[in-house]
């Protein structure tokens, strides 16, 4: 389970995945006041798969998908649509939630597989993380990147027993500025070559693993 503080509020947003009875696997995002203890309440799970922006004190934006005639066998003979099919606006725990709903095939065709890199150093800005001297050491491609810039918002920190960062997972959604069409969805796992302390990264736009 992970938690991110929301700037300018006493609220936090959790991301969780919890196995339940009868093969149920509730997962997703829940907003709570920081003074309240977390518990899974299905009706409070936000109707999104991923955040598309850093949550702020008034607004949260996310994306999800629905079939729109492209699930199952229909997938192969259907045409992908990358623009949002529908936009829902709702109120969630005092926040305005904008949910962009995409066609399943359009979503899937821009959803890249997991990328894995080790990196030498990083820099944080208000809205981004920039990683330097990256190597893909887990695939046969041997890809080297001088730099990699990712948006904050869906950045997840995992810790070792010393509370230092052992891995950074990133879900990056890129939407077209004018049309909000999906341009790219990336899932990136980043492992530091050198020790990084928890306090070296800010709270803004970053989820932190809650250790048991």
mmCIF file with all atom_site columns, C-alpha atoms in Angstrom:
data_model
loop_
_atom_site.group_PDB
_atom_site.id
_atom_site.type_symbol
_atom_site.label_atom_id
_atom_site.label_alt_id
_atom_site.label_comp_id
_atom_site.label_asym_id
_atom_site.label_entity_id
_atom_site.label_seq_id
_atom_site.pdbx_PDB_ins_code
_atom_site.Cartn_x
_atom_site.Cartn_y
_atom_site.Cartn_z
_atom_site.occupancy
_atom_site.B_iso_or_equiv
_atom_site.pdbx_formal_charge
_atom_site.auth_seq_id
_atom_site.auth_comp_id
_atom_site.auth_asym_id
_atom_site.auth_atom_id
_atom_site.pdbx_PDB_model_num
ATOM 1   C CA . UNK A 1 1   ? 0.000   0.000   0.000   1.00 0.00 ? 1   UNK A CA 1
ATOM 2   C CA . UNK A 1 2   ? 1.177   3.518   -0.819  1.00 0.00 ? 2   UNK A CA 1
ATOM 3   C CA . UNK A 1 3   ? 0.260   7.007   0.385   1.00 0.00 ? 3   UNK A CA 1
ATOM 4   C CA . UNK A 1 4   ? 0.688   10.465  -1.129  1.00 0.00 ? 4   UNK A CA 1
ATOM 5   C CA . UNK A 1 5   ? 0.081   13.742  0.681   1.00 0.00 ? 5   UNK A CA 1
ATOM 6   C CA . UNK A 1 6   ? -2.023  16.288  -1.211  1.00 0.00 ? 6   UNK A CA 1
ATOM 7   C CA . UNK A 1 7   ? -0.559  19.808  -1.159  1.00 0.00 ? 7   UNK A CA 1
ATOM 8   C CA . UNK A 1 8   ? -2.474  22.436  0.786   1.00 0.00 ? 8   UNK A CA 1
ATOM 9   C CA . UNK A 1 9   ? -4.823  19.986  2.520   1.00 0.00 ? 9   UNK A CA 1
ATOM 10  C CA . UNK A 1 10  ? -4.986  17.539  5.405   1.00 0.00 ? 10  UNK A CA 1
ATOM 11  C CA . UNK A 1 11  ? -6.002  14.848  2.905   1.00 0.00 ? 11  UNK A CA 1
ATOM 12  C CA . UNK A 1 12  ? -3.950  11.956  1.587   1.00 0.00 ? 12  UNK A CA 1
ATOM 13  C CA . UNK A 1 13  ? -4.546  9.599   -1.315  1.00 0.00 ? 13  UNK A CA 1
ATOM 14  C CA . UNK A 1 14  ? -3.850  5.891   -0.926  1.00 0.00 ? 14  UNK A CA 1
ATOM 15  C CA . UNK A 1 15  ? -3.139  3.323   -3.601  1.00 0.00 ? 15  UNK A CA 1
ATOM 16  C CA . UNK A 1 16  ? -3.763  -0.231  -2.445  1.00 0.00 ? 16  UNK A CA 1
ATOM 17  C CA . UNK A 1 17  ? -4.263  -3.794  -3.624  1.00 0.00 ? 17  UNK A CA 1
ATOM 18  C CA . UNK A 1 18  ? -5.895  -6.112  -1.083  1.00 0.00 ? 18  UNK A CA 1
ATOM 19  C CA . UNK A 1 19  ? -6.775  -9.760  -1.532  1.00 0.00 ? 19  UNK A CA 1
ATOM 20  C CA . UNK A 1 20  ? -10.162 -10.633 -0.104  1.00 0.00 ? 20  UNK A CA 1
ATOM 21  C CA . UNK A 1 21  ? -12.329 -13.692 0.143   1.00 0.00 ? 21  UNK A CA 1
ATOM 22  C CA . UNK A 1 22  ? -13.675 -15.606 -2.858  1.00 0.00 ? 22  UNK A CA 1
ATOM 23  C CA . UNK A 1 23  ? -10.829 -14.453 -5.108  1.00 0.00 ? 23  UNK A CA 1
ATOM 24  C CA . UNK A 1 24  ? -11.794 -10.800 -4.837  1.00 0.00 ? 24  UNK A CA 1
ATOM 25  C CA . UNK A 1 25  ? -8.975  -8.319  -5.294  1.00 0.00 ? 25  UNK A CA 1
ATOM 26  C CA . UNK A 1 26  ? -10.135 -4.782  -4.508  1.00 0.00 ? 26  UNK A CA 1
ATOM 27  C CA . UNK A 1 27  ? -7.558  -2.249  -5.620  1.00 0.00 ? 27  UNK A CA 1
ATOM 28  C CA . UNK A 1 28  ? -7.365  1.396   -6.519  1.00 0.00 ? 28  UNK A CA 1
ATOM 29  C CA . UNK A 1 29  ? -7.245  4.880   -5.022  1.00 0.00 ? 29  UNK A CA 1
ATOM 30  C CA . UNK A 1 30  ? -8.995  6.161   -1.898  1.00 0.00 ? 30  UNK A CA 1
ATOM 31  C CA . UNK A 1 31  ? -8.913  9.686   -0.422  1.00 0.00 ? 31  UNK A CA 1
ATOM 32  C CA . UNK A 1 32  ? -8.932  10.083  3.358   1.00 0.00 ? 32  UNK A CA 1
ATOM 33  C CA . UNK A 1 33  ? -8.157  12.694  5.962   1.00 0.00 ? 33  UNK A CA 1
ATOM 34  C CA . UNK A 1 34  ? -4.642  12.106  7.261   1.00 0.00 ? 34  UNK A CA 1
ATOM 35  C CA . UNK A 1 35  ? -6.006  11.698  10.798  1.00 0.00 ? 35  UNK A CA 1
ATOM 36  C CA . UNK A 1 36  ? -8.187  8.727   9.832   1.00 0.00 ? 36  UNK A CA 1
ATOM 37  C CA . UNK A 1 37  ? -7.087  5.116   9.758   1.00 0.00 ? 37  UNK A CA 1
ATOM 38  C CA . UNK A 1 38  ? -7.101  3.466   6.350   1.00 0.00 ? 38  UNK A CA 1
ATOM 39  C CA . UNK A 1 39  ? -9.650  0.784   5.643   1.00 0.00 ? 39  UNK A CA 1
ATOM 40  C CA . UNK A 1 40  ? -10.964 -0.642  2.400   1.00 0.00 ? 40  UNK A CA 1
ATOM 41  C CA . UNK A 1 41  ? -14.460 0.635   1.643   1.00 0.00 ? 41  UNK A CA 1
ATOM 42  C CA . UNK A 1 42  ? -15.381 -0.402  -1.876  1.00 0.00 ? 42  UNK A CA 1
ATOM 43  C CA . UNK A 1 43  ? -17.800 2.481   -2.378  1.00 0.00 ? 43  UNK A CA 1
ATOM 44  C CA . UNK A 1 44  ? -14.983 4.998   -1.749  1.00 0.00 ? 44  UNK A CA 1
ATOM 45  C CA . UNK A 1 45  ? -12.593 3.655   -4.400  1.00 0.00 ? 45  UNK A CA 1
ATOM 46  C CA . UNK A 1 46  ? -12.080 6.290   -7.094  1.00 0.00 ? 46  UNK A CA 1
ATOM 47  C CA . UNK A 1 47  ? -13.315 5.194   -10.565 1.00 0.00 ? 47  UNK A CA 1
ATOM 48  C CA . UNK A 1 48  ? -9.870  5.513   -12.191 1.00 0.00 ? 48  UNK A CA 1
ATOM 49  C CA . UNK A 1 49  ? -7.034  3.170   -13.141 1.00 0.00 ? 49  UNK A CA 1
ATOM 50  C CA . UNK A 1 50  ? -4.269  5.762   -13.099 1.00 0.00 ? 50  UNK A CA 1
ATOM 51  C CA . UNK A 1 51  ? -3.708  9.378   -12.144 1.00 0.00 ? 51  UNK A CA 1
ATOM 52  C CA . UNK A 1 52  ? -2.936  11.652  -15.078 1.00 0.00 ? 52  UNK A CA 1
ATOM 53  C CA . UNK A 1 53  ? -1.880  14.712  -13.047 1.00 0.00 ? 53  UNK A CA 1
ATOM 54  C CA . UNK A 1 54  ? -0.527  15.536  -9.597  1.00 0.00 ? 54  UNK A CA 1
ATOM 55  C CA . UNK A 1 55  ? -3.520  15.857  -7.236  1.00 0.00 ? 55  UNK A CA 1
ATOM 56  C CA . UNK A 1 56  ? -3.961  19.358  -5.805  1.00 0.00 ? 56  UNK A CA 1
ATOM 57  C CA . UNK A 1 57  ? -6.169  20.846  -3.100  1.00 0.00 ? 57  UNK A CA 1
ATOM 58  C CA . UNK A 1 58  ? -9.213  21.123  -5.383  1.00 0.00 ? 58  UNK A CA 1
ATOM 59  C CA . UNK A 1 59  ? -8.779  18.791  -8.371  1.00 0.00 ? 59  UNK A CA 1
ATOM 60  C CA . UNK A 1 60  ? -7.856  15.207  -9.164  1.00 0.00 ? 60  UNK A CA 1
ATOM 61  C CA . UNK A 1 61  ? -7.597  13.881  -12.727 1.00 0.00 ? 61  UNK A CA 1
ATOM 62  C CA . UNK A 1 62  ? -7.402  10.259  -13.808 1.00 0.00 ? 62  UNK A CA 1
ATOM 63  C CA . UNK A 1 63  ? -8.055  7.856   -16.650 1.00 0.00 ? 63  UNK A CA 1
ATOM 64  C CA . UNK A 1 64  ? -9.830  4.544   -17.057 1.00 0.00 ? 64  UNK A CA 1
ATOM 65  C CA . UNK A 1 65  ? -11.202 2.470   -19.940 1.00 0.00 ? 65  UNK A CA 1
ATOM 66  C CA . UNK A 1 66  ? -14.351 0.646   -21.022 1.00 0.00 ? 66  UNK A CA 1
ATOM 67  C CA . UNK A 1 67  ? -15.054 -1.810  -23.841 1.00 0.00 ? 67  UNK A CA 1
ATOM 68  C CA . UNK A 1 68  ? -16.860 0.386   -26.376 1.00 0.00 ? 68  UNK A CA 1
ATOM 69  C CA . UNK A 1 69  ? -17.133 -2.664  -28.629 1.00 0.00 ? 69  UNK A CA 1
ATOM 70  C CA . UNK A 1 70  ? -13.479 -3.737  -28.405 1.00 0.00 ? 70  UNK A CA 1
ATOM 71  C CA . UNK A 1 71  ? -13.407 -6.413  -25.689 1.00 0.00 ? 71  UNK A CA 1
ATOM 72  C CA . UNK A 1 72  ? -12.920 -10.126 -26.310 1.00 0.00 ? 72  UNK A CA 1
ATOM 73  C CA . UNK A 1 73  ? -13.079 -11.345 -29.914 1.00 0.00 ? 73  UNK A CA 1
ATOM 74  C CA . UNK A 1 74  ? -14.316 -7.921  -31.055 1.00 0.00 ? 74  UNK A CA 1
ATOM 75  C CA . UNK A 1 75  ? -10.872 -6.490  -30.257 1.00 0.00 ? 75  UNK A CA 1
ATOM 76  C CA . UNK A 1 76  ? -9.206  -7.856  -33.402 1.00 0.00 ? 76  UNK A CA 1
ATOM 77  C CA . UNK A 1 77  ? -11.657 -6.414  -35.933 1.00 0.00 ? 77  UNK A CA 1
ATOM 78  C CA . UNK A 1 78  ? -12.173 -3.049  -34.261 1.00 0.00 ? 78  UNK A CA 1
ATOM 79  C CA . UNK A 1 79  ? -10.409 0.239   -34.874 1.00 0.00 ? 79  UNK A CA 1
ATOM 80  C CA . UNK A 1 80  ? -8.601  1.958   -32.000 1.00 0.00 ? 80  UNK A CA 1
ATOM 81  C CA . UNK A 1 81  ? -9.859  5.325   -30.799 1.00 0.00 ? 81  UNK A CA 1
ATOM 82  C CA . UNK A 1 82  ? -7.322  7.282   -28.757 1.00 0.00 ? 82  UNK A CA 1
ATOM 83  C CA . UNK A 1 83  ? -9.401  10.287  -27.740 1.00 0.00 ? 83  UNK A CA 1
ATOM 84  C CA . UNK A 1 84  ? -11.577 10.053  -24.596 1.00 0.00 ? 84  UNK A CA 1
ATOM 85  C CA . UNK A 1 85  ? -14.976 8.515   -25.294 1.00 0.00 ? 85  UNK A CA 1
ATOM 86  C CA . UNK A 1 86  ? -16.495 10.197  -22.253 1.00 0.00 ? 86  UNK A CA 1
ATOM 87  C CA . UNK A 1 87  ? -15.503 12.576  -19.451 1.00 0.00 ? 87  UNK A CA 1
ATOM 88  C CA . UNK A 1 88  ? -17.135 12.224  -16.048 1.00 0.00 ? 88  UNK A CA 1
ATOM 89  C CA . UNK A 1 89  ? -17.018 14.964  -13.407 1.00 0.00 ? 89  UNK A CA 1
ATOM 90  C CA . UNK A 1 90  ? -17.792 13.970  -9.827  1.00 0.00 ? 90  UNK A CA 1
ATOM 91  C CA . UNK A 1 91  ? -17.223 15.131  -6.265  1.00 0.00 ? 91  UNK A CA 1
ATOM 92  C CA . UNK A 1 92  ? -15.048 12.867  -4.130  1.00 0.00 ? 92  UNK A CA 1
ATOM 93  C CA . UNK A 1 93  ? -14.332 13.732  -0.500  1.00 0.00 ? 93  UNK A CA 1
ATOM 94  C CA . UNK A 1 94  ? -14.258 17.461  -1.224  1.00 0.00 ? 94  UNK A CA 1
ATOM 95  C CA . UNK A 1 95  ? -12.323 17.195  -4.509  1.00 0.00 ? 95  UNK A CA 1
ATOM 96  C CA . UNK A 1 96  ? -13.480 17.669  -8.084  1.00 0.00 ? 96  UNK A CA 1
ATOM 97  C CA . UNK A 1 97  ? -12.601 14.419  -9.858  1.00 0.00 ? 97  UNK A CA 1
ATOM 98  C CA . UNK A 1 98  ? -12.285 14.455  -13.651 1.00 0.00 ? 98  UNK A CA 1
ATOM 99  C CA . UNK A 1 99  ? -12.294 10.929  -15.097 1.00 0.00 ? 99  UNK A CA 1
ATOM 100 C CA . UNK A 1 100 ? -11.476 10.479  -18.775 1.00 0.00 ? 100 UNK A CA 1
ATOM 101 C CA . UNK A 1 101 ? -12.816 7.174   -20.094 1.00 0.00 ? 101 UNK A CA 1
ATOM 102 C CA . UNK A 1 102 ? -11.060 5.654   -23.101 1.00 0.00 ? 102 UNK A CA 1
ATOM 103 C CA . UNK A 1 103 ? -11.886 2.864   -25.509 1.00 0.00 ? 103 UNK A CA 1
ATOM 104 C CA . UNK A 1 104 ? -10.212 -0.359  -24.362 1.00 0.00 ? 104 UNK A CA 1
ATOM 105 C CA . UNK A 1 105 ? -8.343  -0.935  -27.641 1.00 0.00 ? 105 UNK A CA 1
ATOM 106 C CA . UNK A 1 106 ? -7.141  2.648   -27.870 1.00 0.00 ? 106 UNK A CA 1
ATOM 107 C CA . UNK A 1 107 ? -5.927  2.434   -24.285 1.00 0.00 ? 107 UNK A CA 1
ATOM 108 C CA . UNK A 1 108 ? -4.217  -0.928  -24.822 1.00 0.00 ? 108 UNK A CA 1
ATOM 109 C CA . UNK A 1 109 ? -2.389  -0.025  -28.025 1.00 0.00 ? 109 UNK A CA 1
ATOM 110 C CA . UNK A 1 110 ? -0.594  2.863   -26.361 1.00 0.00 ? 110 UNK A CA 1
ATOM 111 C CA . UNK A 1 111 ? 0.138   0.917   -23.181 1.00 0.00 ? 111 UNK A CA 1
ATOM 112 C CA . UNK A 1 112 ? 3.806   -0.064  -23.361 1.00 0.00 ? 112 UNK A CA 1
ATOM 113 C CA . UNK A 1 113 ? 5.274   -3.033  -21.537 1.00 0.00 ? 113 UNK A CA 1
ATOM 114 C CA . UNK A 1 114 ? 7.288   -2.707  -18.340 1.00 0.00 ? 114 UNK A CA 1
ATOM 115 C CA . UNK A 1 115 ? 10.651  -0.962  -18.728 1.00 0.00 ? 115 UNK A CA 1
ATOM 116 C CA . UNK A 1 116 ? 13.407  -1.646  -16.193 1.00 0.00 ? 116 UNK A CA 1
ATOM 117 C CA . UNK A 1 117 ? 16.503  0.479   -15.647 1.00 0.00 ? 117 UNK A CA 1
ATOM 118 C CA . UNK A 1 118 ? 19.235  1.107   -13.126 1.00 0.00 ? 118 UNK A CA 1
ATOM 119 C CA . UNK A 1 119 ? 20.266  4.747   -12.791 1.00 0.00 ? 119 UNK A CA 1
ATOM 120 C CA . UNK A 1 120 ? 23.232  6.646   -11.411 1.00 0.00 ? 120 UNK A CA 1
ATOM 121 C CA . UNK A 1 121 ? 21.663  9.872   -10.135 1.00 0.00 ? 121 UNK A CA 1
ATOM 122 C CA . UNK A 1 122 ? 18.512  11.970  -10.336 1.00 0.00 ? 122 UNK A CA 1
ATOM 123 C CA . UNK A 1 123 ? 17.171  15.508  -10.034 1.00 0.00 ? 123 UNK A CA 1
ATOM 124 C CA . UNK A 1 124 ? 13.739  16.553  -8.799  1.00 0.00 ? 124 UNK A CA 1
ATOM 125 C CA . UNK A 1 125 ? 11.774  19.565  -10.019 1.00 0.00 ? 125 UNK A CA 1
ATOM 126 C CA . UNK A 1 126 ? 8.332   20.738  -8.932  1.00 0.00 ? 126 UNK A CA 1
ATOM 127 C CA . UNK A 1 127 ? 6.510   18.461  -11.384 1.00 0.00 ? 127 UNK A CA 1
ATOM 128 C CA . UNK A 1 128 ? 9.107   15.981  -12.658 1.00 0.00 ? 128 UNK A CA 1
ATOM 129 C CA . UNK A 1 129 ? 11.911  13.567  -11.854 1.00 0.00 ? 129 UNK A CA 1
ATOM 130 C CA . UNK A 1 130 ? 14.920  13.399  -14.167 1.00 0.00 ? 130 UNK A CA 1
ATOM 131 C CA . UNK A 1 131 ? 17.162  10.326  -14.076 1.00 0.00 ? 131 UNK A CA 1
ATOM 132 C CA . UNK A 1 132 ? 20.693  10.171  -15.474 1.00 0.00 ? 132 UNK A CA 1
ATOM 133 C CA . UNK A 1 133 ? 22.954  7.466   -16.911 1.00 0.00 ? 133 UNK A CA 1
ATOM 134 C CA . UNK A 1 134 ? 20.418  4.655   -17.125 1.00 0.00 ? 134 UNK A CA 1
ATOM 135 C CA . UNK A 1 135 ? 21.020  1.071   -18.245 1.00 0.00 ? 135 UNK A CA 1
ATOM 136 C CA . UNK A 1 136 ? 18.515  -1.635  -19.072 1.00 0.00 ? 136 UNK A CA 1
ATOM 137 C CA . UNK A 1 137 ? 20.165  -4.627  -17.418 1.00 0.00 ? 137 UNK A CA 1
ATOM 138 C CA . UNK A 1 138 ? 17.237  -7.055  -17.356 1.00 0.00 ? 138 UNK A CA 1
ATOM 139 C CA . UNK A 1 139 ? 16.455  -7.461  -21.055 1.00 0.00 ? 139 UNK A CA 1
ATOM 140 C CA . UNK A 1 140 ? 18.561  -8.565  -24.008 1.00 0.00 ? 140 UNK A CA 1
ATOM 141 C CA . UNK A 1 141 ? 18.388  -5.101  -25.571 1.00 0.00 ? 141 UNK A CA 1
ATOM 142 C CA . UNK A 1 142 ? 21.101  -3.495  -23.467 1.00 0.00 ? 142 UNK A CA 1
ATOM 143 C CA . UNK A 1 143 ? 19.526  -0.064  -23.867 1.00 0.00 ? 143 UNK A CA 1
ATOM 144 C CA . UNK A 1 144 ? 21.423  2.919   -22.439 1.00 0.00 ? 144 UNK A CA 1
ATOM 145 C CA . UNK A 1 145 ? 19.757  6.274   -21.814 1.00 0.00 ? 145 UNK A CA 1
ATOM 146 C CA . UNK A 1 146 ? 21.620  9.446   -20.939 1.00 0.00 ? 146 UNK A CA 1
ATOM 147 C CA . UNK A 1 147 ? 18.487  10.910  -19.336 1.00 0.00 ? 147 UNK A CA 1
ATOM 148 C CA . UNK A 1 148 ? 14.887  9.971   -18.635 1.00 0.00 ? 148 UNK A CA 1
ATOM 149 C CA . UNK A 1 149 ? 12.292  12.532  -17.547 1.00 0.00 ? 149 UNK A CA 1
ATOM 150 C CA . UNK A 1 150 ? 9.028   11.405  -15.941 1.00 0.00 ? 150 UNK A CA 1
ATOM 151 C CA . UNK A 1 151 ? 6.042   13.315  -14.595 1.00 0.00 ? 151 UNK A CA 1
ATOM 152 C CA . UNK A 1 152 ? 5.282   13.193  -10.905 1.00 0.00 ? 152 UNK A CA 1
ATOM 153 C CA . UNK A 1 153 ? 1.844   12.131  -9.738  1.00 0.00 ? 153 UNK A CA 1
ATOM 154 C CA . UNK A 1 154 ? 2.104   8.368   -10.144 1.00 0.00 ? 154 UNK A CA 1
ATOM 155 C CA . UNK A 1 155 ? 5.585   7.849   -8.706  1.00 0.00 ? 155 UNK A CA 1
ATOM 156 C CA . UNK A 1 156 ? 5.869   5.030   -6.152  1.00 0.00 ? 156 UNK A CA 1
ATOM 157 C CA . UNK A 1 157 ? 8.801   4.680   -3.733  1.00 0.00 ? 157 UNK A CA 1
ATOM 158 C CA . UNK A 1 158 ? 9.723   1.279   -2.279  1.00 0.00 ? 158 UNK A CA 1
ATOM 159 C CA . UNK A 1 159 ? 12.043  1.027   0.723   1.00 0.00 ? 159 UNK A CA 1
ATOM 160 C CA . UNK A 1 160 ? 14.570  -1.378  2.186   1.00 0.00 ? 160 UNK A CA 1
ATOM 161 C CA . UNK A 1 161 ? 14.968  -2.229  5.871   1.00 0.00 ? 161 UNK A CA 1
ATOM 162 C CA . UNK A 1 162 ? 17.054  0.924   6.427   1.00 0.00 ? 162 UNK A CA 1
ATOM 163 C CA . UNK A 1 163 ? 14.234  3.081   5.005   1.00 0.00 ? 163 UNK A CA 1
ATOM 164 C CA . UNK A 1 164 ? 16.365  3.947   1.998   1.00 0.00 ? 164 UNK A CA 1
ATOM 165 C CA . UNK A 1 165 ? 14.853  3.837   -1.469  1.00 0.00 ? 165 UNK A CA 1
ATOM 166 C CA . UNK A 1 166 ? 15.384  0.469   -3.147  1.00 0.00 ? 166 UNK A CA 1
ATOM 167 C CA . UNK A 1 167 ? 13.167  1.049   -6.186  1.00 0.00 ? 167 UNK A CA 1
ATOM 168 C CA . UNK A 1 168 ? 11.090  3.746   -7.872  1.00 0.00 ? 168 UNK A CA 1
ATOM 169 C CA . UNK A 1 169 ? 8.095   2.650   -9.938  1.00 0.00 ? 169 UNK A CA 1
ATOM 170 C CA . UNK A 1 170 ? 6.492   5.130   -12.312 1.00 0.00 ? 170 UNK A CA 1
ATOM 171 C CA . UNK A 1 171 ? 3.203   5.033   -14.226 1.00 0.00 ? 171 UNK A CA 1
ATOM 172 C CA . UNK A 1 172 ? 3.407   7.841   -16.772 1.00 0.00 ? 172 UNK A CA 1
ATOM 173 C CA . UNK A 1 173 ? 0.383   8.874   -18.829 1.00 0.00 ? 173 UNK A CA 1
ATOM 174 C CA . UNK A 1 174 ? 0.947   11.319  -21.698 1.00 0.00 ? 174 UNK A CA 1
ATOM 175 C CA . UNK A 1 175 ? -2.166  12.983  -23.125 1.00 0.00 ? 175 UNK A CA 1
ATOM 176 C CA . UNK A 1 176 ? -2.299  15.300  -26.121 1.00 0.00 ? 176 UNK A CA 1
ATOM 177 C CA . UNK A 1 177 ? -2.455  18.879  -24.863 1.00 0.00 ? 177 UNK A CA 1
ATOM 178 C CA . UNK A 1 178 ? -5.316  19.880  -27.194 1.00 0.00 ? 178 UNK A CA 1
ATOM 179 C CA . UNK A 1 179 ? -7.396  16.718  -27.669 1.00 0.00 ? 179 UNK A CA 1
ATOM 180 C CA . UNK A 1 180 ? -6.524  14.692  -24.529 1.00 0.00 ? 180 UNK A CA 1
ATOM 181 C CA . UNK A 1 181 ? -5.956  11.691  -26.809 1.00 0.00 ? 181 UNK A CA 1
ATOM 182 C CA . UNK A 1 182 ? -3.673  9.042   -25.320 1.00 0.00 ? 182 UNK A CA 1
ATOM 183 C CA . UNK A 1 183 ? -0.184  9.404   -26.749 1.00 0.00 ? 183 UNK A CA 1
ATOM 184 C CA . UNK A 1 184 ? 1.662   7.035   -24.442 1.00 0.00 ? 184 UNK A CA 1
ATOM 185 C CA . UNK A 1 185 ? 1.321   5.014   -21.247 1.00 0.00 ? 185 UNK A CA 1
ATOM 186 C CA . UNK A 1 186 ? 4.598   3.872   -19.706 1.00 0.00 ? 186 UNK A CA 1
ATOM 187 C CA . UNK A 1 187 ? 5.361   1.645   -16.731 1.00 0.00 ? 187 UNK A CA 1
ATOM 188 C CA . UNK A 1 188 ? 8.947   2.092   -15.569 1.00 0.00 ? 188 UNK A CA 1
ATOM 189 C CA . UNK A 1 189 ? 10.858  0.384   -12.740 1.00 0.00 ? 189 UNK A CA 1
ATOM 190 C CA . UNK A 1 190 ? 13.996  2.261   -11.674 1.00 0.00 ? 190 UNK A CA 1
ATOM 191 C CA . UNK A 1 191 ? 16.665  0.883   -9.335  1.00 0.00 ? 191 UNK A CA 1
ATOM 192 C CA . UNK A 1 192 ? 19.351  3.228   -7.955  1.00 0.00 ? 192 UNK A CA 1
ATOM 193 C CA . UNK A 1 193 ? 23.019  2.272   -8.297  1.00 0.00 ? 193 UNK A CA 1
ATOM 194 C CA . UNK A 1 194 ? 23.774  4.323   -5.191  1.00 0.00 ? 194 UNK A CA 1
ATOM 195 C CA . UNK A 1 195 ? 22.030  4.795   -1.861  1.00 0.00 ? 195 UNK A CA 1
ATOM 196 C CA . UNK A 1 196 ? 19.143  7.278   -1.827  1.00 0.00 ? 196 UNK A CA 1
ATOM 197 C CA . UNK A 1 197 ? 17.598  8.328   1.460   1.00 0.00 ? 197 UNK A CA 1
ATOM 198 C CA . UNK A 1 198 ? 13.843  8.755   1.821   1.00 0.00 ? 198 UNK A CA 1
ATOM 199 C CA . UNK A 1 199 ? 14.183  12.448  2.704   1.00 0.00 ? 199 UNK A CA 1
ATOM 200 C CA . UNK A 1 200 ? 15.989  13.223  -0.569  1.00 0.00 ? 200 UNK A CA 1
ATOM 201 C CA . UNK A 1 201 ? 12.635  13.319  -2.369  1.00 0.00 ? 201 UNK A CA 1
ATOM 202 C CA . UNK A 1 202 ? 9.754   15.662  -1.583  1.00 0.00 ? 202 UNK A CA 1
ATOM 203 C CA . UNK A 1 203 ? 6.144   14.768  -0.794  1.00 0.00 ? 203 UNK A CA 1
ATOM 204 C CA . UNK A 1 204 ? 4.642   16.417  -3.881  1.00 0.00 ? 204 UNK A CA 1
ATOM 205 C CA . UNK A 1 205 ? 3.313   13.990  -6.472  1.00 0.00 ? 205 UNK A CA 1
ATOM 206 C CA . UNK A 1 206 ? 5.021   10.980  -4.878  1.00 0.00 ? 206 UNK A CA 1
ATOM 207 C CA . UNK A 1 207 ? 3.512   7.881   -3.269  1.00 0.00 ? 207 UNK A CA 1
ATOM 208 C CA . UNK A 1 208 ? 5.479   6.241   -0.473  1.00 0.00 ? 208 UNK A CA 1
ATOM 209 C CA . UNK A 1 209 ? 5.261   2.593   0.453   1.00 0.00 ? 209 UNK A CA 1
ATOM 210 C CA . UNK A 1 210 ? 3.746   2.003   3.893   1.00 0.00 ? 210 UNK A CA 1
ATOM 211 C CA . UNK A 1 211 ? 5.830   -0.696  5.533   1.00 0.00 ? 211 UNK A CA 1
ATOM 212 C CA . UNK A 1 212 ? 4.147   -3.083  7.930   1.00 0.00 ? 212 UNK A CA 1
#
